[in-house]
Structure formats: structure tokens, C-alpha cells
mmCIF file of C-alpha atoms and ligand atoms in Angstrom:
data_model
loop_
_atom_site.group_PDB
_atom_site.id
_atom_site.type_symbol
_atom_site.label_atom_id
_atom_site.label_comp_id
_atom_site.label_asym_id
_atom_site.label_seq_id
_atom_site.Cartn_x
_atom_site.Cartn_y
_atom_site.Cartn_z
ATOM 1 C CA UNK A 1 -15.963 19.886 -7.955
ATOM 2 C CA UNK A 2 -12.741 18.649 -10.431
ATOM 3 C CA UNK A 3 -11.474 22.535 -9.806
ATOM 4 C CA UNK A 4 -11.201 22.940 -6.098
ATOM 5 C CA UNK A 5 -9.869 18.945 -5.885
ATOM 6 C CA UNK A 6 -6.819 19.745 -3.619
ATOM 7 C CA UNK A 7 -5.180 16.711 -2.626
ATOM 8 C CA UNK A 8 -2.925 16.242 0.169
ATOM 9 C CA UNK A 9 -0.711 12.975 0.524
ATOM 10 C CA UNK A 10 0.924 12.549 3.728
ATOM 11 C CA UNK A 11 3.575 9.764 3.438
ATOM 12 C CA UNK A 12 4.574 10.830 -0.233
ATOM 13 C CA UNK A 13 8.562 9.918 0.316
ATOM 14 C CA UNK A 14 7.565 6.340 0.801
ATOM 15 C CA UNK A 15 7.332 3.483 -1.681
ATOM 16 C CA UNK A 16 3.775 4.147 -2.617
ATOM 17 C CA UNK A 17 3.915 7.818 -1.921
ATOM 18 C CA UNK A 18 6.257 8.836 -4.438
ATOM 19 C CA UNK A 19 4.802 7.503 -7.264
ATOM 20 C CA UNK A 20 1.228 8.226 -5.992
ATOM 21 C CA UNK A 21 2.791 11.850 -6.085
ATOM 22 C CA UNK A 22 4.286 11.837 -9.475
ATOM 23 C CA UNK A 23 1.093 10.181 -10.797
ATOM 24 C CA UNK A 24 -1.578 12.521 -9.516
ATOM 25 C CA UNK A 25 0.587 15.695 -10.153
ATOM 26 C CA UNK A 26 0.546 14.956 -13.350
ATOM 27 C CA UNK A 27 -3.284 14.104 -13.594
ATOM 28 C CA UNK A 28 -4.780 16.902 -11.859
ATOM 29 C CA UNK A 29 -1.546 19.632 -11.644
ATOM 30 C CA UNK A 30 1.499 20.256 -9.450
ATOM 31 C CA UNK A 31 0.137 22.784 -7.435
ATOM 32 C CA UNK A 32 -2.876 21.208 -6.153
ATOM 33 C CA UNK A 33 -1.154 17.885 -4.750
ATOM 34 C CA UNK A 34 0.587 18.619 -1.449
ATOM 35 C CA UNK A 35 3.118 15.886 -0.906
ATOM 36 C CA UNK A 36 4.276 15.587 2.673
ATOM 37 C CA UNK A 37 6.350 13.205 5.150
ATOM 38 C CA UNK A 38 7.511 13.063 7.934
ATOM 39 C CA UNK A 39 11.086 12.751 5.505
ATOM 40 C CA UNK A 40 12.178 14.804 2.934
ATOM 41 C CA UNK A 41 11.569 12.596 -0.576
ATOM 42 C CA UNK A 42 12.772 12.267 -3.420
ATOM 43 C CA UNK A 43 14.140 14.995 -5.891
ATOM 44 C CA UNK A 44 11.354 14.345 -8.211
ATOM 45 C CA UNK A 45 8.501 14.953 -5.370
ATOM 46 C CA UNK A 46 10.172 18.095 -3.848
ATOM 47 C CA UNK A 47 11.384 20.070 -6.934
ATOM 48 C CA UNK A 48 7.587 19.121 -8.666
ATOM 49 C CA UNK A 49 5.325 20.860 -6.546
ATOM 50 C CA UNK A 50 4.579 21.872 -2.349
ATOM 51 C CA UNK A 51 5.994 19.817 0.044
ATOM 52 C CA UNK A 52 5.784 20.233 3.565
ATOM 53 C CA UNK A 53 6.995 18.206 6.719
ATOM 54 C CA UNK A 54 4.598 16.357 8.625
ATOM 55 C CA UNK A 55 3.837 14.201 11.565
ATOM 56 C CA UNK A 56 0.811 11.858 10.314
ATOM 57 C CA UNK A 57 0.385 11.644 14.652
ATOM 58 C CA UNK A 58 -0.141 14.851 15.121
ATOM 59 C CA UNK A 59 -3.595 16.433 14.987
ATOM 60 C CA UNK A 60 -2.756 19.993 15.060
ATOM 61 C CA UNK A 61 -0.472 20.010 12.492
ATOM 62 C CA UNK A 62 -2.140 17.920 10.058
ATOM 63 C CA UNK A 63 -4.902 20.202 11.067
ATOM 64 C CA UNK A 64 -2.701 23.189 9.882
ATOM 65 C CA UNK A 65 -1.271 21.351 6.739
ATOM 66 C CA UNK A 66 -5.261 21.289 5.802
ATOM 67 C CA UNK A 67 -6.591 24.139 6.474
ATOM 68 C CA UNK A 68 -4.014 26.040 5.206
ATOM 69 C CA UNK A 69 -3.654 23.958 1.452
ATOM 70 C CA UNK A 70 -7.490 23.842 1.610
ATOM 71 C CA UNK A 71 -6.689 20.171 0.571
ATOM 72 C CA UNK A 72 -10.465 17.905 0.111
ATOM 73 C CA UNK A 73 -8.700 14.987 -0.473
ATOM 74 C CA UNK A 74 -6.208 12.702 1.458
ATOM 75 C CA UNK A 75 -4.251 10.135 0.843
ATOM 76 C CA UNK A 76 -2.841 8.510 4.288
ATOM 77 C CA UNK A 77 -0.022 6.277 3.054
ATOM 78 C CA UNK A 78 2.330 6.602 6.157
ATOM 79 C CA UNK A 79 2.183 3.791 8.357
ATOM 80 C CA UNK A 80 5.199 0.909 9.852
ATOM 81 C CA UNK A 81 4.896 -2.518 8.427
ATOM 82 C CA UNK A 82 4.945 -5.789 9.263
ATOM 83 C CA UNK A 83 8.365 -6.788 10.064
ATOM 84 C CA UNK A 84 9.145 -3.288 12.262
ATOM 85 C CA UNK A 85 6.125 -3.284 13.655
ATOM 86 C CA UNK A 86 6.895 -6.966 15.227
ATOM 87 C CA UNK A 87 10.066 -4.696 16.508
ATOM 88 C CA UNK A 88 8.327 -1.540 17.619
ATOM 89 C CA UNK A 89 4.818 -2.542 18.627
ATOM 90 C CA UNK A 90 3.310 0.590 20.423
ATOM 91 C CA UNK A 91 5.169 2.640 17.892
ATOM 92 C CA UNK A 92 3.490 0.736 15.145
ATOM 93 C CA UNK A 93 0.073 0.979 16.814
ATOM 94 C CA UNK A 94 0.416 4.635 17.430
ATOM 95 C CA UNK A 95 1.248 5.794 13.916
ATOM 96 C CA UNK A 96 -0.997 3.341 12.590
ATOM 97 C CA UNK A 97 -4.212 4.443 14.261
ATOM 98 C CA UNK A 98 -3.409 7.670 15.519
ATOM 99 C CA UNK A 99 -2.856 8.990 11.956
ATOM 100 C CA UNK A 100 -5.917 7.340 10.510
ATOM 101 C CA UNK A 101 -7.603 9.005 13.169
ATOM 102 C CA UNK A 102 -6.538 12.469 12.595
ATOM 103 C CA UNK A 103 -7.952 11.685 9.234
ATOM 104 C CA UNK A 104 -11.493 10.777 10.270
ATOM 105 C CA UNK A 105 -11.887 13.021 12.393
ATOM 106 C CA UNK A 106 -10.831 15.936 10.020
ATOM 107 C CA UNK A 107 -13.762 14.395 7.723
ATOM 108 C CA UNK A 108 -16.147 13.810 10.619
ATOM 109 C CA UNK A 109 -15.600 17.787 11.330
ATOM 110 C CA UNK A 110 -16.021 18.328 7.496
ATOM 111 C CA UNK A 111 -12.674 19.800 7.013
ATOM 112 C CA UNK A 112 -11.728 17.692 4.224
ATOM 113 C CA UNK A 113 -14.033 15.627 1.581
ATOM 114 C CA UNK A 114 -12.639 12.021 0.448
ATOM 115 C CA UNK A 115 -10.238 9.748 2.378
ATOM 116 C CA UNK A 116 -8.494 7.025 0.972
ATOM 117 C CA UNK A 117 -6.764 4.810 3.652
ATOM 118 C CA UNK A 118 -4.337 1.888 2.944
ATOM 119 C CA UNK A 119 -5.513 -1.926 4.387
ATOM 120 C CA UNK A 120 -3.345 -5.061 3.673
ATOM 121 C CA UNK A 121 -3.324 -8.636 2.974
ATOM 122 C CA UNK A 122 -1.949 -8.676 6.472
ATOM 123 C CA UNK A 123 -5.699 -8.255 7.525
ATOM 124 C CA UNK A 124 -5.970 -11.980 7.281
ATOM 125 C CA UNK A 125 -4.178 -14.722 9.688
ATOM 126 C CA UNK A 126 -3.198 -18.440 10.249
ATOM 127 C CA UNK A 127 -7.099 -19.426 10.303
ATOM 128 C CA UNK A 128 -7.731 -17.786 7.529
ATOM 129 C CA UNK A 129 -8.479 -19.680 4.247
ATOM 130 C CA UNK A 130 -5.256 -19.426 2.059
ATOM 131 C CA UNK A 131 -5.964 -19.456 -1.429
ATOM 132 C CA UNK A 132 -8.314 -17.480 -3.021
ATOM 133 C CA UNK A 133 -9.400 -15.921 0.071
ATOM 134 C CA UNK A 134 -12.833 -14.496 0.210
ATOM 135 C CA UNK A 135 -13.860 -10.987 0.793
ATOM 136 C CA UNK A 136 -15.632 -11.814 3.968
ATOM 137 C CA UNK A 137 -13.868 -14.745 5.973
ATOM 138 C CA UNK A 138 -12.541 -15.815 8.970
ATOM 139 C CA UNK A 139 -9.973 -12.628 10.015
ATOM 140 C CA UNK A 140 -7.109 -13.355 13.109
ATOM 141 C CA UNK A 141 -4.182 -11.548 12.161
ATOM 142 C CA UNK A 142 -1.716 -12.494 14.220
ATOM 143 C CA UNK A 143 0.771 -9.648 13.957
ATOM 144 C CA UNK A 144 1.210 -5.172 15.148
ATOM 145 C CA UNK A 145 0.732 -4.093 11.537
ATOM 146 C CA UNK A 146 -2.367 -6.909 10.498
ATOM 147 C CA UNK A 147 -4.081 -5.809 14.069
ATOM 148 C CA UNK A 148 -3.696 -2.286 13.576
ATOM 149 C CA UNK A 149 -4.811 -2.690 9.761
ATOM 150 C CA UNK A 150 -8.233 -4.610 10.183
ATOM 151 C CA UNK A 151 -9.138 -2.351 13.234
ATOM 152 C CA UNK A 152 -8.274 0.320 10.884
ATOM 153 C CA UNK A 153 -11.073 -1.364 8.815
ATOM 154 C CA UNK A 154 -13.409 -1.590 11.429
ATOM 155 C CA UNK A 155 -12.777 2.220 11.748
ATOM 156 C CA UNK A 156 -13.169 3.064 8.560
ATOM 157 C CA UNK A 157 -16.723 1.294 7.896
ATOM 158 C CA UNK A 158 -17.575 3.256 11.272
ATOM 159 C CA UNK A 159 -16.941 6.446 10.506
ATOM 160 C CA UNK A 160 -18.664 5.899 6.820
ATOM 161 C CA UNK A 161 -22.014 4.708 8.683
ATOM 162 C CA UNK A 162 -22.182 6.835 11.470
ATOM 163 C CA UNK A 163 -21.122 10.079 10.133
ATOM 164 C CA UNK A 164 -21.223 9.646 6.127
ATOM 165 C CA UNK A 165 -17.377 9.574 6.068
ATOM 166 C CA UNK A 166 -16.123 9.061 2.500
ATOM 167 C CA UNK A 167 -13.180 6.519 2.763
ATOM 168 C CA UNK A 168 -12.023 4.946 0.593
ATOM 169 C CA UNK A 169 -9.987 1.352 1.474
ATOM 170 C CA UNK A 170 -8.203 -1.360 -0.618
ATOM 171 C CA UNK A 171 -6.209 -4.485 1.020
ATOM 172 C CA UNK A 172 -3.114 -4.047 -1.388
ATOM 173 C CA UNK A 173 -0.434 -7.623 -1.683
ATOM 174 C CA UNK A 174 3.007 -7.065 -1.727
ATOM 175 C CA UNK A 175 3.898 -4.339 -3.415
ATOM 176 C CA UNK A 176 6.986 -4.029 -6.410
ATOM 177 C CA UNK A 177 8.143 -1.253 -7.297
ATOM 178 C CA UNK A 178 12.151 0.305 -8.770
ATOM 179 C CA UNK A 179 11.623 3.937 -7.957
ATOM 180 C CA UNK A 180 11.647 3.909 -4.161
ATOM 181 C CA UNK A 181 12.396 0.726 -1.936
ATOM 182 C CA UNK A 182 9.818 -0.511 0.742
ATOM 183 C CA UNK A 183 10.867 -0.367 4.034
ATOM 184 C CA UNK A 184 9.763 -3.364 6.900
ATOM 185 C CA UNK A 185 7.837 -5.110 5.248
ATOM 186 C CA UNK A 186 7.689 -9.175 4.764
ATOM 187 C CA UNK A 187 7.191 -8.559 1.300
ATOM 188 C CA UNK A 188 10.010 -6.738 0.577
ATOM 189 C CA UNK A 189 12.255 -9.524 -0.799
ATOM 190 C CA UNK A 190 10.498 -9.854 -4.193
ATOM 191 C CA UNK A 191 11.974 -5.701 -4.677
ATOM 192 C CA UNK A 192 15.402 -6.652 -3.080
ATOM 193 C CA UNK A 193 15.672 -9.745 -5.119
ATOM 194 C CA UNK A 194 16.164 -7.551 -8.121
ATOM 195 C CA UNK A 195 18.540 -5.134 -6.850
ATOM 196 C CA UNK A 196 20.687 -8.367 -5.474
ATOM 197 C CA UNK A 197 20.051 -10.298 -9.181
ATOM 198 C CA UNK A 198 21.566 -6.803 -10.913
ATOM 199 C CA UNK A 199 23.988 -5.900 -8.695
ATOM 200 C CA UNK A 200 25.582 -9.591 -6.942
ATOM 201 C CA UNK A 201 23.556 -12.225 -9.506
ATOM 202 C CA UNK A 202 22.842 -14.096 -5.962
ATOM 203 C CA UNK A 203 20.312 -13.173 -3.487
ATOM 204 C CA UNK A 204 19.756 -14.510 0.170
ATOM 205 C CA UNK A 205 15.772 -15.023 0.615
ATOM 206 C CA UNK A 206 14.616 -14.607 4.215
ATOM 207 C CA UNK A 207 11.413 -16.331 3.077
ATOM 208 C CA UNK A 208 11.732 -20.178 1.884
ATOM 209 C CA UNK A 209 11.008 -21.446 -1.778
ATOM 210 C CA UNK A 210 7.559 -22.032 -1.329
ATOM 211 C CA UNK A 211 6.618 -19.203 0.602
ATOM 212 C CA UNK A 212 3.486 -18.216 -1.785
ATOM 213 C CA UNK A 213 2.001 -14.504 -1.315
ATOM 214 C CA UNK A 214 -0.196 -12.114 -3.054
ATOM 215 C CA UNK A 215 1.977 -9.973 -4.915
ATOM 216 C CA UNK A 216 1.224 -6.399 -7.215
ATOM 217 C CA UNK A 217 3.521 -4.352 -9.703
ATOM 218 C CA UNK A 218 3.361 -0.723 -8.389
ATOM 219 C CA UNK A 219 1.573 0.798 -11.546
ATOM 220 C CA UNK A 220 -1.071 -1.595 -10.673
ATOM 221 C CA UNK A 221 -1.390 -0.322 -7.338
ATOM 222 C CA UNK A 222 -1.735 3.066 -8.428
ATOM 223 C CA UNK A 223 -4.388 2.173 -10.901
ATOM 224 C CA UNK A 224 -6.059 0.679 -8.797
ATOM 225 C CA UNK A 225 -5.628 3.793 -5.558
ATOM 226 C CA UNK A 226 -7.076 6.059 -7.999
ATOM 227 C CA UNK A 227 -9.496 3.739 -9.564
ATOM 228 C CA UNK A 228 -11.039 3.551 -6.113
ATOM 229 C CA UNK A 229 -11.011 7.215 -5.457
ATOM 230 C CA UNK A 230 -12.570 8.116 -8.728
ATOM 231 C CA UNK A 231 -15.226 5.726 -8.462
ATOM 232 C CA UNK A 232 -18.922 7.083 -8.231
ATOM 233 C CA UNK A 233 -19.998 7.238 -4.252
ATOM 234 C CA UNK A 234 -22.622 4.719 -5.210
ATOM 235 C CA UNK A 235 -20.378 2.353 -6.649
ATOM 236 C CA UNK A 236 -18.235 1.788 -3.530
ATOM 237 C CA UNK A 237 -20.246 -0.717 -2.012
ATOM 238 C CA UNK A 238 -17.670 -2.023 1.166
ATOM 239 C CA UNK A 239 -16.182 0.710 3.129
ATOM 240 C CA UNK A 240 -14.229 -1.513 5.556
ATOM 241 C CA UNK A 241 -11.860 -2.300 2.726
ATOM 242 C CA UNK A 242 -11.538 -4.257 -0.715
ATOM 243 C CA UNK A 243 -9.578 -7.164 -1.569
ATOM 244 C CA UNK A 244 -7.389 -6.682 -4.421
ATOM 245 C CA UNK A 245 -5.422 -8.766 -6.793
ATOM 246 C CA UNK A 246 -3.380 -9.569 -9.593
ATOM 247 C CA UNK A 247 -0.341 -11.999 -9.366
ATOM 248 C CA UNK A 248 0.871 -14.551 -6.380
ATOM 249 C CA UNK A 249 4.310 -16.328 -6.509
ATOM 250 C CA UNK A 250 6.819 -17.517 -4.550
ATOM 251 C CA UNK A 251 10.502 -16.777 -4.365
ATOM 252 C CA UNK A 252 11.139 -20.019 -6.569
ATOM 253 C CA UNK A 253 9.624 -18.818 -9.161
ATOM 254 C CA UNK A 254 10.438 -14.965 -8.944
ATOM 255 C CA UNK A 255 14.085 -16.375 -9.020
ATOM 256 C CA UNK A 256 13.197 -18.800 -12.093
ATOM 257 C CA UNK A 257 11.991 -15.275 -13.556
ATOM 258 C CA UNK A 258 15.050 -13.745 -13.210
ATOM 259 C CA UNK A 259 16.827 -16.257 -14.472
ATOM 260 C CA UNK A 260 15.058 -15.666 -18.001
ATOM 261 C CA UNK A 261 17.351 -12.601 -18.411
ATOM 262 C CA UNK A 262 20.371 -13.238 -15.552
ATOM 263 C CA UNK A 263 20.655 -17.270 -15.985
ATOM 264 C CA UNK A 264 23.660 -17.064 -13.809
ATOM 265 C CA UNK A 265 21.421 -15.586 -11.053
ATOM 266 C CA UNK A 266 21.708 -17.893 -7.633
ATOM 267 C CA UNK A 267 18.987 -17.804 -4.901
ATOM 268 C CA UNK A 268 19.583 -19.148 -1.824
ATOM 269 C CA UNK A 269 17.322 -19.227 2.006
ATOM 270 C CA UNK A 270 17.293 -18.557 5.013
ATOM 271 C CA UNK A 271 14.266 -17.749 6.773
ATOM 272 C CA UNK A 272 14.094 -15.517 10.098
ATOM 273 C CA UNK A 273 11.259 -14.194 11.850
ATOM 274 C CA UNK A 274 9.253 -13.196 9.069
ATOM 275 C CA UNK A 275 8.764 -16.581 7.142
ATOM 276 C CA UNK A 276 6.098 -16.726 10.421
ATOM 277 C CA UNK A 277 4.503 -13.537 9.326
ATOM 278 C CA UNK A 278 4.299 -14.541 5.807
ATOM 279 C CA UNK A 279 2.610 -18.285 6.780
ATOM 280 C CA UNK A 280 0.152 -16.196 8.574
ATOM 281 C CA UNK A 281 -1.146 -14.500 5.364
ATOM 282 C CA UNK A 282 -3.140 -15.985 2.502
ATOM 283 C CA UNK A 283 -1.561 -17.123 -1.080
ATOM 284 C CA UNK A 284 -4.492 -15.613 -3.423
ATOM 285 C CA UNK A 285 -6.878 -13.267 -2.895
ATOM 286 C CA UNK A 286 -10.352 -13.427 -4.548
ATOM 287 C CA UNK A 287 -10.902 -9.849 -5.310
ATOM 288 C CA UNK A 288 -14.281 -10.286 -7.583
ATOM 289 C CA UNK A 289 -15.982 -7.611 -5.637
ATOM 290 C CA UNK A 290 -13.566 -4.617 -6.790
ATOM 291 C CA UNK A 291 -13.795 -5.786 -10.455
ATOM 292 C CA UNK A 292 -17.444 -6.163 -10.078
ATOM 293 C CA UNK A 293 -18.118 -2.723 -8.035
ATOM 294 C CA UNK A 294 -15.532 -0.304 -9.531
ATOM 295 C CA UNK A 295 -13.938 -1.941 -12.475
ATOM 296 C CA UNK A 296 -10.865 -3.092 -11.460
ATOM 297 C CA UNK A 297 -8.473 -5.120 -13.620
ATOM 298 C CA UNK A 298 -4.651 -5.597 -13.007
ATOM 299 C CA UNK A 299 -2.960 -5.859 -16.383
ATOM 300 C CA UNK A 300 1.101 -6.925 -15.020
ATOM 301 C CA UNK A 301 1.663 -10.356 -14.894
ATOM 302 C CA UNK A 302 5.337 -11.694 -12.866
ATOM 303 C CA UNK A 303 7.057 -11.905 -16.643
ATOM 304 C CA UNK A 304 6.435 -8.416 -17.790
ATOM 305 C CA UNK A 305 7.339 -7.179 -13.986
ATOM 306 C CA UNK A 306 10.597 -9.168 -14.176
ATOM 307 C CA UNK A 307 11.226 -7.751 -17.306
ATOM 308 C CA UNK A 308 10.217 -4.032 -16.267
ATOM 309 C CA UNK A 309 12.650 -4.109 -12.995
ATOM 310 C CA UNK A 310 15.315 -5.297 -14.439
ATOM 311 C CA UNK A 311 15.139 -2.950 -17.458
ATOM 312 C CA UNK A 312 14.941 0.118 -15.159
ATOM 313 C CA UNK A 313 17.357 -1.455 -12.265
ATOM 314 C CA UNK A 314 20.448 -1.743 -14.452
ATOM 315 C CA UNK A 315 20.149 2.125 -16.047
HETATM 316 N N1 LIG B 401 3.776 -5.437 2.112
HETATM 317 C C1 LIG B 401 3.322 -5.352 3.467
HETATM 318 C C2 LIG B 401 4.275 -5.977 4.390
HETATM 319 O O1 LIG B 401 4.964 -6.869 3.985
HETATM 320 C C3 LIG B 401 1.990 -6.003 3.611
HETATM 321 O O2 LIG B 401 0.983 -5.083 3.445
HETATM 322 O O3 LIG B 401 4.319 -5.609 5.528
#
């Protein structure tokens, strides 16, 4: 089974793609993870192993990309987030389903094996329950990417009931990574606040001080991506998708983080349009069903991050 694993990871330039890449090269070889994007990526992802251009949207060439890899695993990490997809709305809705459902459909027709598909935090909305929000609860996202994410879900849980599909789902938080930045997202100041700290020692926070949200270190994330994927079949008990977490915080007390190693660094706020999107979402996440079902456990707490960025930021 481990020797024909051929994985294919469309969406490898982005923020989670690239390190997914350099992670599962090195875990199962070079030549049997296909990177791909709709961009070129990174040195690192297109001097390590095959790379090939792709449009997630379009069936016959993801058909191709497939067939002609023999790939049994995908990754699907391309999709728009939350503040473009307020911007581009049919655009958003069109990558975001239309790519998951090249993906099903490939698995439906038994051309590939495993799927793992990307949900969010953004799956939740202003009714929701804020902190420490339950696995099953009330669910009215209120923007393009949390729409198109929890009727990704509902997908998802379809496919695996009706025709066996194997996917694979986690709701990640905010993401934080140094390698690549994220792009659109609401989330995204906690990774510019420590280019700004580095570069300016001030940073202007679209979000205010209080604005609490789920947050994740990237090697977290991965742990957790492949954690999921590895798991026995048996052991995945939801296949909508699992909530997931390790830290929340809000930019307050990212800043007062900072501080520990810049003490001259400022923060200062202005909110726009996506302090809105981030007081739709919840400010913890209750994620006892992934520990319980596949053994998750984050181990990066906001010091260690802060300290982590900042080390690899300033080389
Ligand atoms: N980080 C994402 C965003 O902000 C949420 O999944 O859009």
C-alpha cells in the first residue's frame, strides 16, 4: 500500500502547500509527491521534486495530472479566503467547490484513493457559541469563504456515505507560518505582525485589541494534516470535518509577545471590513473529538511561536 502512495498536492505554492510539500517529500520521497499550482512556488518546491501547473477548476486537467502521476492521494489546499472572497464572491465559490468537486468525483470514479480537503473556523458564524465552540453547534457563516467551506462539509460527509469516499477534513484556525505568507485571509495579521515588528518595530492591526481568534503555528498544522491522513479508516469517526485546536489570542497580546524580544515594538488599529468577519467567528474551539479519535495534540504555545518567527524572520 506504503509503495504505490503517490501523492498529489494541488495548491503546493501556497502558505500551507509549501510546507505540506517539503514535509511529505521528505517522509515518503521526492518523486512520489507531485506539487502543483496554479503558480509557480517556491525554489525549494520546484527544484525538490515534479511540479506541474494546474487549474484546481478544471476537471480534465486535474484528470490528466492524475492519471498520468498515478497519484492515490490528494491534498486540495487551493482555495480564496475570507477577505477576497468578500471581494470576488462567484470567483470564490467557483474555485472553492468546483475544485473540491473535481476531487470527489475523481474518488467517486475510483481514480484516486484518499482525499484530504481543508474546512475552517470560518464554518461557524455570529450565532454561533464563541468560546470553546462545540463540534456540533449552531453553524450560520455569514461570509463567501465560511459558505463555501461548511457546504464543502456537507459534501464531503456525502460523498463518504453514499459512495465510501475517503476524505479526510479538519477546520484549521488561523494559520502562522515564516516560510510563505497567507494571502486574503482575516487571519493574516498575526503573520504580518511579525514581518512589520522586524522590519518597522510598529504594525497597523486591521483587527482591534480584543479581537480574540483561534490561532495555529504551521508545524502544528502539518502535524495535524498528516495525523489525519495517516489515521486508521476506522478511527476517523466525522467525515464532514474536525475541529482543531491549539492556541487563541488577540492582537494585544500577540503584540505584548513581541514585545518580550522587540520592547520598542508599537501596535496600533484600525479596523476595516474584516474586524466583521472576524466577530463572526468563534474565540476557542473545543476540539476533544480529534484528540480522542486520532490522537491529536498541538505542542506550540503563542511564546515559543513568537520566539520561532522572529528567530527565522530576521535571518
Ligand atoms: N485563515 C482563514 C482566513 O482568515 C480562515 O480559515 O480566511
Amino acid at each position: 500500500m506504503l509503495l504505490k502512495k503517490r501523492i498529489l498536492i494541488i495548491g503546493a505554492s501556497g502558505q500551507i502547500g509549501t510546507e505540506l510539500t517539503a514535509h511529505l517529500r521528505n517522509k515518503y520521497g521526492n518523486l512520489k509527491v507531485i506539487a502543483s499550482d496554479i503558480k509557480e512556488g517556491d525554489d525549494a518546491i520546484m527544484k525538490s521534486g515534479p511540479f506541474e501547473i494546474l487549474d484546481a477548476t478544471d476537471y480534465d486537467t486535474v484528470q490528466d495530472v492524475v492519471m498520468r502521476h498515478e497519484i492515490t492521494d490528494v491534498y486540495l489546499m487551493a482555495a480564496m479566503l475570507s477577505a477576497t472572497a468578500e471581494k470576488f464572491p462567484m470567483k470564490a465559490w467557483n474555485l472553492n467547490m468546483n475544485s473540491l468537486f473535481n476531487i470527489l468525483n475523481l474518488a467517486r470514479d475510483k481514480k484516486i484513493e484518499k482525499i484530504f480537503w481543508p474546512s475552517s473556523i470560518a464554518v461557524f458564524g455570529p450565532t454561533t457559541p464563541k468560546v470553546n465552540t462545540a463540534q456540533r453547534t449552531v453553524m450560520e457563516p455569514s461570509t463567501v469563504y465560511g459558505i463555501s467551506k461548511q457546504t464543502g462539509e456537507r459534501w464531503c460527509e456525502y460523498y463518504s456515505k453514499r459512495f465510501g469516499v475517503d476524505v479526510r477534513s479538519i477546520r484549521y484556525p488561523g494559520l502562522i507560518s515564516y516560510k510563505t505568507l497567507p494571502g486574503g485571509g482575516t487571519t493574516d495579521y498575526a503573520v504580518d505582525i511579525y514581518h512589520k515588528a522586524i522590519k518597522h518595530k510598529k504594525y497597523i492591526c486591521f483587527l482591534n485589541a480584543k479581537t480574540t481568534l483561534p490561532m495555529m503555528f504551521i508545524d502544528d498544522a502539518i502535524k495535524a494534516t498528516v495525523g489525519i491522513m495517516e489515521a486508521e479508516g476506522p478511527e476517523i469517526k466525522i467525515r464532514n470535518a474536525y475541529n482543531l485546536a491549539a492556541m487563541s489570542f488577540n492582537p494585544e497580546e500577540i503584540a505584548a509577545s513581541i514585545k518580550k524580544h522587540i520592547p520598542d515594538f508599537e501596535i496600533k488599529f484600525n479596523p476595516d471590513f474584516r474586524q466583521e468577519i472576524a466577530d463572526s467567528w468563534p474565540q476557542s474551539i473545543d476540539d476533544q473529538e480529534a484528540r480522542k479519535d486520532w490522537g491529536w495534540k498541538h505542542s506550540i504555545a503563542l511564546d515559543e511561536m513568537t520566539e520561532i518567527m522572529i528567530r527565522n524572520l530576521k535571518k
